[in-house]
Every structure is written in structure tokens, then in C-alpha cells.
Coordinates of C-alpha atoms and ligand atoms in Angstrom, one line a residue:
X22 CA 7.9 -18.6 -7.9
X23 CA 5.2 -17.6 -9.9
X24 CA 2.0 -15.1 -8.7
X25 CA -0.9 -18.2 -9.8
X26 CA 1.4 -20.2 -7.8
X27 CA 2.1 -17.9 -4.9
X28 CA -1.3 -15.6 -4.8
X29 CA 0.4 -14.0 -1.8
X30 CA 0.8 -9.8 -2.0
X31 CA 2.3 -7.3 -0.2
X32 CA 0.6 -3.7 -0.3
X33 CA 2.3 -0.2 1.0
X34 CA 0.1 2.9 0.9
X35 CA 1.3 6.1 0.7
X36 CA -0.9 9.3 1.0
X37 CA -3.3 10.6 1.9
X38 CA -6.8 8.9 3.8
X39 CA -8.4 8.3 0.2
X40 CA -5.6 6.3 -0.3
X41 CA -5.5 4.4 2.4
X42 CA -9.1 3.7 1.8
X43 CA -8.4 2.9 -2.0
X44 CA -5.9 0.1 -0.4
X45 CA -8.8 -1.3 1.5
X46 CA -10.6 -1.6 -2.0
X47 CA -7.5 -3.0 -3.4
X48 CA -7.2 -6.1 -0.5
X49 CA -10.7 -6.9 -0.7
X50 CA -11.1 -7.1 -4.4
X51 CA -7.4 -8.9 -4.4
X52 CA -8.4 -10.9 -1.5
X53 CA -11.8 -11.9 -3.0
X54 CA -10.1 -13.0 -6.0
X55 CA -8.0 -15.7 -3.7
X56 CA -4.8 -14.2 -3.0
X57 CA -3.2 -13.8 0.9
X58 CA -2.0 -10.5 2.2
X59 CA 1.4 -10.8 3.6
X60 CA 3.5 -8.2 6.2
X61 CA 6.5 -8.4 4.2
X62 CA 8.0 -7.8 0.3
X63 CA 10.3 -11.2 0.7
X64 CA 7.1 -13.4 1.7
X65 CA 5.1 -11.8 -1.2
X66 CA 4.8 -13.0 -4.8
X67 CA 3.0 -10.2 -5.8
X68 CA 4.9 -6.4 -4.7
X69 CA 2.3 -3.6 -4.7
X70 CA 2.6 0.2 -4.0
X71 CA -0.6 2.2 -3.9
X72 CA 1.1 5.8 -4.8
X73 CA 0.6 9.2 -4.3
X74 CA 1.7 12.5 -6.3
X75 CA 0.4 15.5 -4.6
X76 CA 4.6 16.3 -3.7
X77 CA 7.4 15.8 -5.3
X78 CA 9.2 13.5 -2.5
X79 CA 6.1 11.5 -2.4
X80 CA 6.1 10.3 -5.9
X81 CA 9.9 10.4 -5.6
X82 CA 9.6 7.8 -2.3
X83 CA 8.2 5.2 -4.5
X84 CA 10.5 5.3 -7.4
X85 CA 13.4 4.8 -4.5
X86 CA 11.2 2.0 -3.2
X87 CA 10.8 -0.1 -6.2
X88 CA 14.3 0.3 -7.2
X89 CA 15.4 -1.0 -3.1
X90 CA 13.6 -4.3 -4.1
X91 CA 14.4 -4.6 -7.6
X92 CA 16.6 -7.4 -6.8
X93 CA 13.1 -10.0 -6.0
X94 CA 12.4 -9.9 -9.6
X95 CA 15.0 -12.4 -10.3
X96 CA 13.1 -14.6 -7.5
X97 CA 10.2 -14.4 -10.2
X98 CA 8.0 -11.1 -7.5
X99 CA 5.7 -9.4 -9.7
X100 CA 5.4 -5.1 -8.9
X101 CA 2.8 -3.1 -9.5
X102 CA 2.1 0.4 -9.3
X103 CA -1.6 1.6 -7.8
X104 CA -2.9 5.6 -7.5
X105 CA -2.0 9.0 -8.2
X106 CA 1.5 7.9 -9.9
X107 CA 0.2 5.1 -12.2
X108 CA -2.9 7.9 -12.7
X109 CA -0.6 10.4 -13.7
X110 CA 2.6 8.6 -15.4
X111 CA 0.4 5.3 -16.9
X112 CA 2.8 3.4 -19.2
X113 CA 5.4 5.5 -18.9
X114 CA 6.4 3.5 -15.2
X115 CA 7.6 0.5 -17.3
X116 CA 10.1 2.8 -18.9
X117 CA 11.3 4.3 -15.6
X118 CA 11.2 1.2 -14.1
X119 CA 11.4 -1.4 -16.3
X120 CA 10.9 -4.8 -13.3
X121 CA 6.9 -3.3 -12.8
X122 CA 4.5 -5.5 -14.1
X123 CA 1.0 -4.0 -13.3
X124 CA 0.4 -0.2 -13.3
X125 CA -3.1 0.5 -12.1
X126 CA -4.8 4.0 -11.9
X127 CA -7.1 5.1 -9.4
X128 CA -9.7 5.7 -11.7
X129 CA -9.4 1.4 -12.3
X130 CA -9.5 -0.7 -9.3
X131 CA -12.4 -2.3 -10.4
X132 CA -10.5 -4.0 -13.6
X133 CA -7.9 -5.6 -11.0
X134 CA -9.1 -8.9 -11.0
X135 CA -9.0 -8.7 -15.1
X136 CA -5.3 -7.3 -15.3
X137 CA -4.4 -9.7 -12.3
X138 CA -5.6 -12.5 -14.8
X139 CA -3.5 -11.2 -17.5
X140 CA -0.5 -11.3 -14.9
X141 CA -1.1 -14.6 -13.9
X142 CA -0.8 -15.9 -17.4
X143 CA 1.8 -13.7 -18.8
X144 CA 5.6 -14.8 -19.0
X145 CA 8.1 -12.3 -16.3
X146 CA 8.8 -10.3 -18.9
X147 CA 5.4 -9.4 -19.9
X148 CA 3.1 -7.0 -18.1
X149 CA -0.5 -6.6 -17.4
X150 CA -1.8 -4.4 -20.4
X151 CA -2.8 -0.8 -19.2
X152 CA -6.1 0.4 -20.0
X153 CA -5.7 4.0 -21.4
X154 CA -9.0 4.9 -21.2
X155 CA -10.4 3.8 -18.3
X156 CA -7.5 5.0 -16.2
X157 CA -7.5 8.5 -17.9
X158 CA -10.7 9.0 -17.4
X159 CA -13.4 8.1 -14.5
X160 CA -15.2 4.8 -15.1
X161 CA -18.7 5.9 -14.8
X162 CA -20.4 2.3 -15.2
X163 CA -22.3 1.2 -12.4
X164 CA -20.9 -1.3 -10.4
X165 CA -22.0 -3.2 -6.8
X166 CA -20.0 -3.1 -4.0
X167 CA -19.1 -4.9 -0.9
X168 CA -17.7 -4.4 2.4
X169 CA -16.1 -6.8 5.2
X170 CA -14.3 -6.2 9.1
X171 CA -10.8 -8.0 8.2
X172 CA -9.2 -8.8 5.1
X173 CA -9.7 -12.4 5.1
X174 CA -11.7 -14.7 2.6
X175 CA -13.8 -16.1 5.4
X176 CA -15.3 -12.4 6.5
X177 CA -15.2 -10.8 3.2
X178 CA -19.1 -9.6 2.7
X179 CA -20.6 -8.6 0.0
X180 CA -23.5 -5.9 0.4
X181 CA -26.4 -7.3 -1.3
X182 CA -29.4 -5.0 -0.7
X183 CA -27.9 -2.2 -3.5
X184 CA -29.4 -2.2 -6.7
X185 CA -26.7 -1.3 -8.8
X186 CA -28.8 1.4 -11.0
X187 CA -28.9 3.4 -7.4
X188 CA -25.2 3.2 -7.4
X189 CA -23.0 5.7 -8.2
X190 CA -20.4 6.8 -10.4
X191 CA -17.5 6.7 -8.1
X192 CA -14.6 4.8 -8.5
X193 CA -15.8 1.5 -6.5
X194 CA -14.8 -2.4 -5.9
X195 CA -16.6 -4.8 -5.4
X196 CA -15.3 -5.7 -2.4
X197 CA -13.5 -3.6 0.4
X198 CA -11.6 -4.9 3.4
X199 CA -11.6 -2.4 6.4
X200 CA -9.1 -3.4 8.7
X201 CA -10.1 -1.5 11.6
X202 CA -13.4 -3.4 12.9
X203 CA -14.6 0.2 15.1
X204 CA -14.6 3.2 12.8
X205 CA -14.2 3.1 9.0
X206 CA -14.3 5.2 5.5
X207 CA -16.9 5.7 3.4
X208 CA -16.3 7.8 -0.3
X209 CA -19.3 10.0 -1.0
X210 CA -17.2 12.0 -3.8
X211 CA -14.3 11.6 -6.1
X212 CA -11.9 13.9 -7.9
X213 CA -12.2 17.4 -8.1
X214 CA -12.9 20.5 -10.0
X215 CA -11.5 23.2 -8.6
X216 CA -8.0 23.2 -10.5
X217 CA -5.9 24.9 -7.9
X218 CA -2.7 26.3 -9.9
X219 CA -0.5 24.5 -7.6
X220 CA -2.7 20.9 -7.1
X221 CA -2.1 17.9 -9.8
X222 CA -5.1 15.6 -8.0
X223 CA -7.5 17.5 -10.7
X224 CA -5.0 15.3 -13.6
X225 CA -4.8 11.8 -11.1
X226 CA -8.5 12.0 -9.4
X227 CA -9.9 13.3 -12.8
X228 CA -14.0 15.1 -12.7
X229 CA -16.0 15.3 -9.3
X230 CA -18.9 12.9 -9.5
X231 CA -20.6 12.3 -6.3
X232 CA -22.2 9.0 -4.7
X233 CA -25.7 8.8 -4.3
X234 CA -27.0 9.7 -0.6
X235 CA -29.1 6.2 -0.9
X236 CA -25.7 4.6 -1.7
X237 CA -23.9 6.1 1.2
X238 CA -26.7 5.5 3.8
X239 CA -26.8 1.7 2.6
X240 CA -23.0 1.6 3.4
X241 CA -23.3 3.2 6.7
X242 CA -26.0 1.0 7.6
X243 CA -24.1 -2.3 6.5
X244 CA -21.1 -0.6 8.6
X245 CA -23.5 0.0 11.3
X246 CA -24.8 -3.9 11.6
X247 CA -21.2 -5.2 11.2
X248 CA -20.1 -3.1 14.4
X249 CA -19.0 -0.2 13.4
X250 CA -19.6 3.1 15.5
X251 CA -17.8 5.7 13.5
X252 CA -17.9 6.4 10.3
X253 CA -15.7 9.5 8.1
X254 CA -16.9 10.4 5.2
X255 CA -13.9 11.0 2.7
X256 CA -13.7 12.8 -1.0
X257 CA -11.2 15.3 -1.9
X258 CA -14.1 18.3 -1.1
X259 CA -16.8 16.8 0.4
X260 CA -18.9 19.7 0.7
X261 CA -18.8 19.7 -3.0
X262 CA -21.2 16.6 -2.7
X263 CA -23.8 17.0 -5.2
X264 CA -26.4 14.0 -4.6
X265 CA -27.2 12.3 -8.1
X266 CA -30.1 10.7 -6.9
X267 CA -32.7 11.0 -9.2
X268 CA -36.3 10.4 -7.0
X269 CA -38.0 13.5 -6.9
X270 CA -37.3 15.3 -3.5
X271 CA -35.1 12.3 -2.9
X272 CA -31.6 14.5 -3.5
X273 CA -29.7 15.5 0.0
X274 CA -27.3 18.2 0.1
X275 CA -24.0 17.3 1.9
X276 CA -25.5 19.2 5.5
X277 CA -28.3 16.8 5.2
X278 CA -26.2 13.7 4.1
X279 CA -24.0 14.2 7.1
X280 CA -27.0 14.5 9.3
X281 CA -28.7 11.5 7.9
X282 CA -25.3 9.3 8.9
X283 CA -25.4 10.6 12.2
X284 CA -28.7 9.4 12.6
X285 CA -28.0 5.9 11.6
X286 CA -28.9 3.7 14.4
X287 CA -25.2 2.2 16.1
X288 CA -23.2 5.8 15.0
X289 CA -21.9 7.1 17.3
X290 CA -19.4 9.7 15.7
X291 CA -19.2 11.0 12.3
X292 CA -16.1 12.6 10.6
X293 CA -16.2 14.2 7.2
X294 CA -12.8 15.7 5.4
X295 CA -11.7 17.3 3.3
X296 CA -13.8 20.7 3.1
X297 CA -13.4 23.4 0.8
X298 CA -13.6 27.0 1.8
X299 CA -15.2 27.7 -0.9
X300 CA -18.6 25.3 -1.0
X301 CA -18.7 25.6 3.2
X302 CA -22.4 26.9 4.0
X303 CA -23.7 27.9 7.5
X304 CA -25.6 24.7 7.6
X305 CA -22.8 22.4 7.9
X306 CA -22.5 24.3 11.5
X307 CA -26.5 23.8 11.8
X308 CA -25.7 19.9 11.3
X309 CA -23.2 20.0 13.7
X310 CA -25.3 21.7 16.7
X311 CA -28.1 19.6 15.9
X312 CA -26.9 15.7 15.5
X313 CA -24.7 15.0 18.3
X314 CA -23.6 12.4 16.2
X315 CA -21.7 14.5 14.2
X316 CA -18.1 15.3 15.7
X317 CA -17.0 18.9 16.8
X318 CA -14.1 19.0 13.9
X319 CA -13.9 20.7 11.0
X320 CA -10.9 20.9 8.9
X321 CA -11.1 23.9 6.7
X322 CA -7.6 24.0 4.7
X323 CA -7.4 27.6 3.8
X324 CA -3.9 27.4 1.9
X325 CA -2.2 31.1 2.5
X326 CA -3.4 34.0 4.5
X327 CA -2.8 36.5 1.9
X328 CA -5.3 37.1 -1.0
X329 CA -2.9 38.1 -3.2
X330 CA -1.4 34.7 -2.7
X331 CA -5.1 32.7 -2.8
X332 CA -5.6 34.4 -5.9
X333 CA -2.6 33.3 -7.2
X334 CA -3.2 30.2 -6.3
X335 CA -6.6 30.3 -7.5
X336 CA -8.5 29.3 -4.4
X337 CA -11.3 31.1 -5.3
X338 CA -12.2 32.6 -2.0
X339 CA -10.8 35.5 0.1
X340 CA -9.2 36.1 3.5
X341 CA -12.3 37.9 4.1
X342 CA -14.6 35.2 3.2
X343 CA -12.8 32.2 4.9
X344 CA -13.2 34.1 7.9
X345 CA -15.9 34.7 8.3
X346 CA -16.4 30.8 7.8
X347 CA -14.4 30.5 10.8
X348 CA -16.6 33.0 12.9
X349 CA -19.7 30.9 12.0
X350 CA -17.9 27.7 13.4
X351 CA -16.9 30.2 16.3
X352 CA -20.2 31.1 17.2
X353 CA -21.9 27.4 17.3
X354 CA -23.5 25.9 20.4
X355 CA -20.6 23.6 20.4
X356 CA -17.1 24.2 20.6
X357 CA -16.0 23.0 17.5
X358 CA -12.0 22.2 16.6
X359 CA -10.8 23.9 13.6
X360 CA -7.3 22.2 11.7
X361 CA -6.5 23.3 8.2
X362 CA -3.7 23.1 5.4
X363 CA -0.7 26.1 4.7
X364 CA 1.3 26.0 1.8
X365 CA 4.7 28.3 2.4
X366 CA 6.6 29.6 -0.7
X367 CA 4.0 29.5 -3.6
X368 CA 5.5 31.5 -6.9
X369 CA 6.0 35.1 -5.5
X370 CA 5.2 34.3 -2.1
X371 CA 6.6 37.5 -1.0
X372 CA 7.7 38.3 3.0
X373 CA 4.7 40.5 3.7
X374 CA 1.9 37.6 2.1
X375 CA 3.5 35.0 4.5
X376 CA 3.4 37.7 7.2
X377 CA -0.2 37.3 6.4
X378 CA -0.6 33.9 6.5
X379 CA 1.2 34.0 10.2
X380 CA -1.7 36.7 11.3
X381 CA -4.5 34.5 9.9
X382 CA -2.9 31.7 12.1
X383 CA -3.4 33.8 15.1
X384 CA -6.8 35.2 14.1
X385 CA -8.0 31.5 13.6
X386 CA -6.2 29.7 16.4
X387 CA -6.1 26.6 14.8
X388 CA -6.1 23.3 16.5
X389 CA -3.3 21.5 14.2
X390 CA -2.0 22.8 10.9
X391 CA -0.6 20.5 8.7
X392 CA 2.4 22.4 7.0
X393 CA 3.5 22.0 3.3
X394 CA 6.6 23.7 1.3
X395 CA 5.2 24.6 -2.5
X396 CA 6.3 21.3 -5.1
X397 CA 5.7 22.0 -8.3
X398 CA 3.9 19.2 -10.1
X399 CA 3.2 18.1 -13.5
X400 CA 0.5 19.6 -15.2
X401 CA -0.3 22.1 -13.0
X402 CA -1.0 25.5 -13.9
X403 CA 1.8 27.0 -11.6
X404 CA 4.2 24.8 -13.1
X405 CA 4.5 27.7 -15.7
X406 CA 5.5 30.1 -12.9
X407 CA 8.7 30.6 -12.0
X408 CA 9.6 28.4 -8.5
X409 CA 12.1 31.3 -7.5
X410 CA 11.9 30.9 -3.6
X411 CA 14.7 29.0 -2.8
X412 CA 13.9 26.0 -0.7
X413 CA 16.2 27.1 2.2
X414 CA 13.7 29.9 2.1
X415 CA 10.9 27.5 1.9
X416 CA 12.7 25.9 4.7
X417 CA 12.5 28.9 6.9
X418 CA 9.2 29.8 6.3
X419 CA 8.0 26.2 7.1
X420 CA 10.0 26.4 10.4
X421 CA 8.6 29.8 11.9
X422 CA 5.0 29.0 10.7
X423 CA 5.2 25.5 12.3
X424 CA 6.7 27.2 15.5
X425 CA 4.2 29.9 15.7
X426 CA 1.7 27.1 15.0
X427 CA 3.1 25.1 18.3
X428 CA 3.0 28.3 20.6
X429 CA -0.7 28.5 19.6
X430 CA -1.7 24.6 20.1
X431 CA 0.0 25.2 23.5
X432 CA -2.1 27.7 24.9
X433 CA -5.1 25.9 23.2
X434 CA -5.0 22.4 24.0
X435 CA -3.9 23.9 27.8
X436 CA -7.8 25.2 28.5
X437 CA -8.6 21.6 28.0
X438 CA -6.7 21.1 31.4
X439 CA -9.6 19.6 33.9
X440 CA -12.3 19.2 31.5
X441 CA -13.9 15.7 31.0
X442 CA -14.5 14.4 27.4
X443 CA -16.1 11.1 25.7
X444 CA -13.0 9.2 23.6
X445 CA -13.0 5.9 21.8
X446 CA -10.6 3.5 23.0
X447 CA -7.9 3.0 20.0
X448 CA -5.2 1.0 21.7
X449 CA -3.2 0.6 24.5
X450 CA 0.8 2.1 24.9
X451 CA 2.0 -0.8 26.9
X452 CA 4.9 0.4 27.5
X453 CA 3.7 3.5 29.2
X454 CA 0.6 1.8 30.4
X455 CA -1.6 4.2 29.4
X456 CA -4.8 4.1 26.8
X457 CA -5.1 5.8 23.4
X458 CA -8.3 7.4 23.2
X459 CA -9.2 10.3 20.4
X460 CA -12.0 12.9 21.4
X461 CA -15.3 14.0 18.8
X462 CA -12.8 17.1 18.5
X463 CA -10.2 14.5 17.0
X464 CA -7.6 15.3 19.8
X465 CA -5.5 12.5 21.4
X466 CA -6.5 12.3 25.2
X467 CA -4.3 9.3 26.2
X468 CA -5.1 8.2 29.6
X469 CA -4.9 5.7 32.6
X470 CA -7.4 3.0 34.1
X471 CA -7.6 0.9 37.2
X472 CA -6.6 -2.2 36.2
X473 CA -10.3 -3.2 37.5
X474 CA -12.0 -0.9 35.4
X475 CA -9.5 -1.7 32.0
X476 CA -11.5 -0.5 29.1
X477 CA -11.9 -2.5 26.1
X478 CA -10.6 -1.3 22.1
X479 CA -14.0 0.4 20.2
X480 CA -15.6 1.5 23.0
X481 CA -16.2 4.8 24.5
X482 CA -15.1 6.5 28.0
X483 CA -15.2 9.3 29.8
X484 CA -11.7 10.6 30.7
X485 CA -10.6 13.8 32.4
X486 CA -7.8 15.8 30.9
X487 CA -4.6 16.2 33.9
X488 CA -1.5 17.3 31.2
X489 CA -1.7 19.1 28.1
X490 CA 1.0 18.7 25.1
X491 CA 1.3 20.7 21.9
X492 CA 0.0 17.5 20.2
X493 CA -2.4 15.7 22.9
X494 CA -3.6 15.4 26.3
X495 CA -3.5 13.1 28.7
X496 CA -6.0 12.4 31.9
X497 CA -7.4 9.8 34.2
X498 CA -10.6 7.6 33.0
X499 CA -13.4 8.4 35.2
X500 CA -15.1 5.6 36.7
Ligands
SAM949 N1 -9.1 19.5 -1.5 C1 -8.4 19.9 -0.4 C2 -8.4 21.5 -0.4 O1 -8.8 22.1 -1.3 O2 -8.0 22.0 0.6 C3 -6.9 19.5 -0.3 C4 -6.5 18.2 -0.8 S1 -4.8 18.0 -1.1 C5 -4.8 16.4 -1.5 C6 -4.0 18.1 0.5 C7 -3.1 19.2 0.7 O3 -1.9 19.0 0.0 C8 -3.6 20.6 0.2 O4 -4.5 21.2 1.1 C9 -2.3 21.4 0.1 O5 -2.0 22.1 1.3 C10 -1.2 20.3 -0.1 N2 -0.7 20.4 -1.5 C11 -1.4 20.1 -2.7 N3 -0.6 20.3 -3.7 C12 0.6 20.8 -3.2 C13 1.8 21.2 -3.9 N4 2.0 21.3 -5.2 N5 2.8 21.6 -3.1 C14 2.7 21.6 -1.7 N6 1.5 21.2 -1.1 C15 0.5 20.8 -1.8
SF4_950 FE1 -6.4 20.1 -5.1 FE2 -7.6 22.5 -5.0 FE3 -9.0 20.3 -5.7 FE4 -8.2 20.6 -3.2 S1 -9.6 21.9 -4.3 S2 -8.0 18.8 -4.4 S3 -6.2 21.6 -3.5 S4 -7.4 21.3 -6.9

């Protein structure tokens, strides 16, 4: 089997949502190029894993992965390695393992159709040639771009009313293939330049160069005509967006970029993540009360509750100051849902900082927290401190901060109990016969429809809330 013979590829994403939004730029460029996406690794002839290195076990995962299936190279299966890992490893995967024949950094999608042509043509024992300096860097030529509903040939569309010297520096393909036809992603800013002592995406994501506001209102637009009714809006700070667009008075900040998508006629609901403390102004709340558009979540990682911690970890913001963040969100005409990020045993987390960061949980009252022990990665700056915390007492930390965590979302998503809130239909749980539907707050309110009434997928509903669960809610559509 050879890939020009086979043109058939599996893809696996691992990460975060800028990943799984790279793999949508992967399939469309790969599918625009004449290849066939495939559900499993023993129909596909070409193998690839879009990676991610932000942990330990997650860069781990896909070494165990490629070595589970390094048996299909003898079938003539090509492997390739996409994202953070090939970012931040680059040639040095072909040592470790030795069957990959494409190794791709993020900062390089666009050059996938040239290194798949140098795949096609090379003998299994050669690989596609890595390009040091445009995956080491950011590729800051221009390029067009293109968007389609499903990752087929047949509705693969190309946006055609961009003139490229409006584009933006980003990291973009020409092609993208979203495979959720309601609500998609749109990039409005790469990499990052905080350099968090603990963080490595600074060495995989490389600088922070923002999309022009023209450029993302022509996607959202395209999105819109094509169907879509919610859009997120995706970079590893977003509210470090810093418009490039160079008409006079033409430049939005990210408060009026945000409001300028909401007002795109056919969206409905507009996400944004991730947010950093630091760069989040009042007006983002002004957006929020003003465009209804714009959904009543914000998620505001804040890291550790203790400054001596945040300074550690160089976060470049205090207690103090994410705070009163919080109380701004707090005192908005909506009621807006708050999630964040905690990192438990950072170098000389000591018991009284992580007593800290369990007060800030219950200061805050948090929505959903999503829970990480410290990893120390390459490059980073706290990889020169000593990791003395032993994991078990990472372990224990993670346990009573996520319990604490679940006492809180108890009590919270409980008040929602009898309320009745709009949801777009995701899906249906057969099996329990009830409907998945997500709230502007991003909550899950699952719920139940006469079978007259059954609502279809994309749309939205009203539901009221019956039973409330640390995680979700469910209620009864109201017809
Ligand atoms: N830019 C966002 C911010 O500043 O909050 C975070 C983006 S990062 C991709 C997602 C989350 O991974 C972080 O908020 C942090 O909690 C976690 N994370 C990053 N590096 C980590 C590390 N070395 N160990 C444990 N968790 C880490
Ligand atoms: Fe990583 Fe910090 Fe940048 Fe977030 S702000 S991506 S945590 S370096």
C-alpha cells in the first residue's frame, strides 16, 4: 500500500480547542488535496496524530500511541506527527520514533500539501523533509483561506471575497473542514507572550500576532451564510487581540470585535476563550450586557489563589486584581457564568498558598474549574526550580480542591432549579431519551420533548430546569 495509491488518512487530536480547530485545518487542506478521511488507523494509509505538550502525559499519550501501531508500517502506513510535539521536538521525533514519516509544526499547516508531495514520492524509508524555519518560527506570509460544513471534496468552500493583503498573519490553511454544521471556531490570535514560568505553549505557539477584525468578520459572515448560528472565537488569550488592521479608525479592540460578531446577521451566540486576567477590561462586561448575542460565560483561568504563588508563576496579576475582575462580571446586568483554570503543587506551593487558592474558590464560586497537577515542561522557566512536591502530594491537593470545587457547583447549579433557559439542541441520548442542549452560560441542560414537539439538532428551545447535578441540569422543553 502506498499513500498516492491509498490517499486515505486517519487523524486523532489531542488537546486543547485550538487543536481541535488546527485538525479542522489539517482535513480540509488534506481533503482539498484529494485524500479521504477514514474512522480507523487499519483502513488508513496515511496515520496522523495532531499533538499536544502543555503536560507531560499528554505528549507522553502519543509516543505510547505511535508505538501501539508501529506494527502497520510493515503494511507500507505512513505516520505523521502534527502540533505542539512536532513544534517543540521537530526532527528529533524520527529519532524517538524512527516508523514517523511526516512531522509538522503548528506554525506549518499551510506547507502540508508540499511535504505530503514529498511523502508521496519518497521511498518508506524516507521522510517528508522538515522545514526548520518555518516550524520554529510563525509564518507570517499572507495566505487566503477557506471554509466548508463537512469534510468532503464536494462541500469544501473556498472563501473568495478576502483579499489576501487584508489577511493576517496567523497560522492559516487554505481550506478548513468544520465538522459540526451549527456552531464553529474561528482563530482571531495565535501564540502567546506572556511566558508563564510553568507554560511551554510560548516555545510550540511561538509570538502573539493577531488576525485582522476585517478577516474575522469575513469568516463569521461566510459561517453565518453557510448556517452557522454560533461562533467561539479561539486564541490562547484572546483578550490580548490586538487588531492589525491598518485603515485609519478601522482597528477594533477585542470588546468591539466581539460585539461586531454578535451582530453578524444569523449569530445567534458568541463564545470567546481563553481570557487572560491580566488584559481583561471592564468593557468586555459592557459587550456582554449590551449584545445579547454574546453568551453569559467567561472563563477567567486565574492559576493559584496565592500571590506569592502567581508571582512565582509569573502571572503578572494579583489576587487582589483578579478579583476585582470577578466583581465586575458580578455586578453586570446579566448573570454571567465564571469557569477558570487551578494549577495544584507549582515549585514551593506551600500548605498555606493552596489554602489560598481553596478560599479564592469560595470567594469566586466558580461554575466549573478545570483542575491540573504542576508538569514540568521543557523550556520552561520553572523547569529550573526544584519539582519537590511529591505527586502523591499533588495528588491530594488535586482531590480536596476538586471536591471543594463539587460542593460549590452543587449549591450553584441547584438555584437554577425551576428557571427557564434558551439551549441549542446538540444531540439526542437515545438511550435515556432525553435531548442534549447547552445554555449561553455553557451549562448542559439535558431535557425531554413530547414526541410531537421533537426538536431538531442546531436549533434553539426553551427548556425549564427540574434536577440539578454537580455537572448539568436537566428539565422539560416548554412548548
Ligand atoms: N492562556 C491561558 C491562560 O493564561 O490562562 C491558558 C492556556 S493553557 C493551554 C491551558 C491550561 O493548562 C492553563 O490554564 C494551565 O492551568 C494548564 N497548564 C499549562 N501548563 C501547565 C503545566 N506545566 N502543568 C500543569 N498545568 C499546566
Ligand atoms: Fe501559557 Fe501563560 Fe501564555 Fe496562558 S498566558 S498560554 S498559561 S504562557
Amino acid at each position: 500500500m502506498s499513500v498516492d495509491s491509498q490517499k486515505t488518512f486517519y487523524l486523532e487530536t489531542f488537546g486543547c480547542q485550538m487543536n481541535v480547530h488546527d485538525s479542522e485545518k489539517v482535513v480540509g487542506t488534506l481533503v482539498n488535496e484529494g485524500y479521504r478521511q477514514v474512522e480507523t488507523v487499519e483502513e488508513a494509509g496515511l496515520v496522523l496524530y495532531n499533538t499536544c505538550s502543555i503536560r507531560d502525559k499528554a505528549e507522553q499519550k502519543v509516543f505510547n500511541r505511535l508505538n501501539d501501531y508501529k506494527k502497520y508500517q510493515k503494511q507500507g502506513k505512513r505516520f505523521g506527527v502534527l502540533g505542539c510535539v512536532a513544534q517543540q521536538e521537530g526532527e528529533k521525533i524520527f529519532e524517538r520514533a524512527p516508523h514517523v514519516s511526516l512531522v509538522c509544526g503548528s506554525a506549518s499547516y499551510r506547507n502540508l500539501p508540499q511535504m505530503l508531495e514529498q511523502l508521496e514520492t519518497a521511498r518508506p524509508a524516507e521522510h517528508a523533509s522538515f522545514d526548520e524555519a518555518s516550524s520554529r518560527s510563525p509564518a507570517f506570509s499572507p495566505a487566503g483561506r477557506g471554509i466548508s460544513r463537512a469534510a468532503s471534496p464536494s462541500t469544501l468552500v473556498r472563501i473568495t471575497g478576502l483579499d489576501d493583503r487584508e489577511t493576517d498573519e496567523c497560522f492559516e490553511t487554505e481550506f478548513t473542514a468544520r465538522t459540526n454544521p451549527h456552531r464553529g471556531y474561528i482563530t482571531i490570535i495565535e501564540g502567546c507572550d506572556k511566558f508563564c514560568a510553568y507554560c511551554v505553549v510560548p516555545f510550540t505557539r511561538g509570538k502573539e500576532r493577531s488576525r485582522t477584525s476585517d478577516s474575522v468578520l469575513a469568516e463569521a459572515r461566510q459561517m453565518a451564510d453557510l448556517g452557522y448560528t454560533e461562533i467561539q472565537l479561539l486564541g490562547q488569550n484572546v483578550n490580548s487581540y490586538k487588531d492589525p488592521a491598518g485603515k485609519p479608525g478601522g482597528k477594533k479592540t477585542f470588546a468591539e470585535l466581539l460585539a461586531a460578531v454578535g451582530e453578524v446577521p444569523g449569530i445567534r451566540r458568541v463564545r470567546f476563550t481563553t481570557s487572560h486576567p491580566r488584559d481583561f477590561g471592564r468593557d468586555i462586561i459592557d459587550a456582554i450586557d449590551a449584545v445579547p448575542a454574546l453568551c453569559d460565560h467567561v472563563h477567567l483561568p486565574v492559576q493559584s489563589g496565592s500571590n506569592r504563588v502567581l508571582n512565582a508563576m509569573q502571572r503578572l496579576y494579583t489576587r487582589e486584581q483578579y478579583l476585582e475582575r470577578i466583581a465586575w462580571m458580578k455586578a453586570a446586568k446579566r448573570d454571567i457564568s465564571i469557569t477558570s483554570d487551578m494549577i495544584v503543587g507549582f515549585p514551593g506551593e506551600t500548605e498555606e498558598d493552596f489554602a489560598d487558592t481553596l478560599s479564592l474558590l469560595d470567594k469566586v464560586g466558580y461554575d466549573s474549574v478545570f483542575t491540573f497537577k504542576y508538569s514540568p515542561r521543557p523550556n520552561t522557566p520553572s523547569l529550573a526550580l526544584e519539582d519537590a512536591i511529591p505527586d502523591e502530594e499533588k495528588a491530594r491537593r488535586l482531590e480536596v480542591l476538586m471536591t471543594r470545587q463539587k460542593e460549590i457547583q452543587i449549591i450553584r447549579y441547584k438555584k437554577y432549579i425551576g428557571t427557564i433557559s434558551e439551549v441549542m439542541v446538540e444531540g439526542k441520548n437515545e438511550a435515556r431519551g432525553q435531548w442534549i442542549g447547552r445554555t449561553s452560560q455553557n451549562k448542559t441542560l439535558n431535557f425531554t420533548a413530547p414526541n410531537s414537539s421533537a426538536p431538531k439538532v442546531g436549533t434553539y428551545v426553551s427548556v425549564r430546569a427540574t434536577v440539578s447535578f454537580p455537572n448539568s441540569l436537566l428539565g422539560e422543553m416548554v412548548v
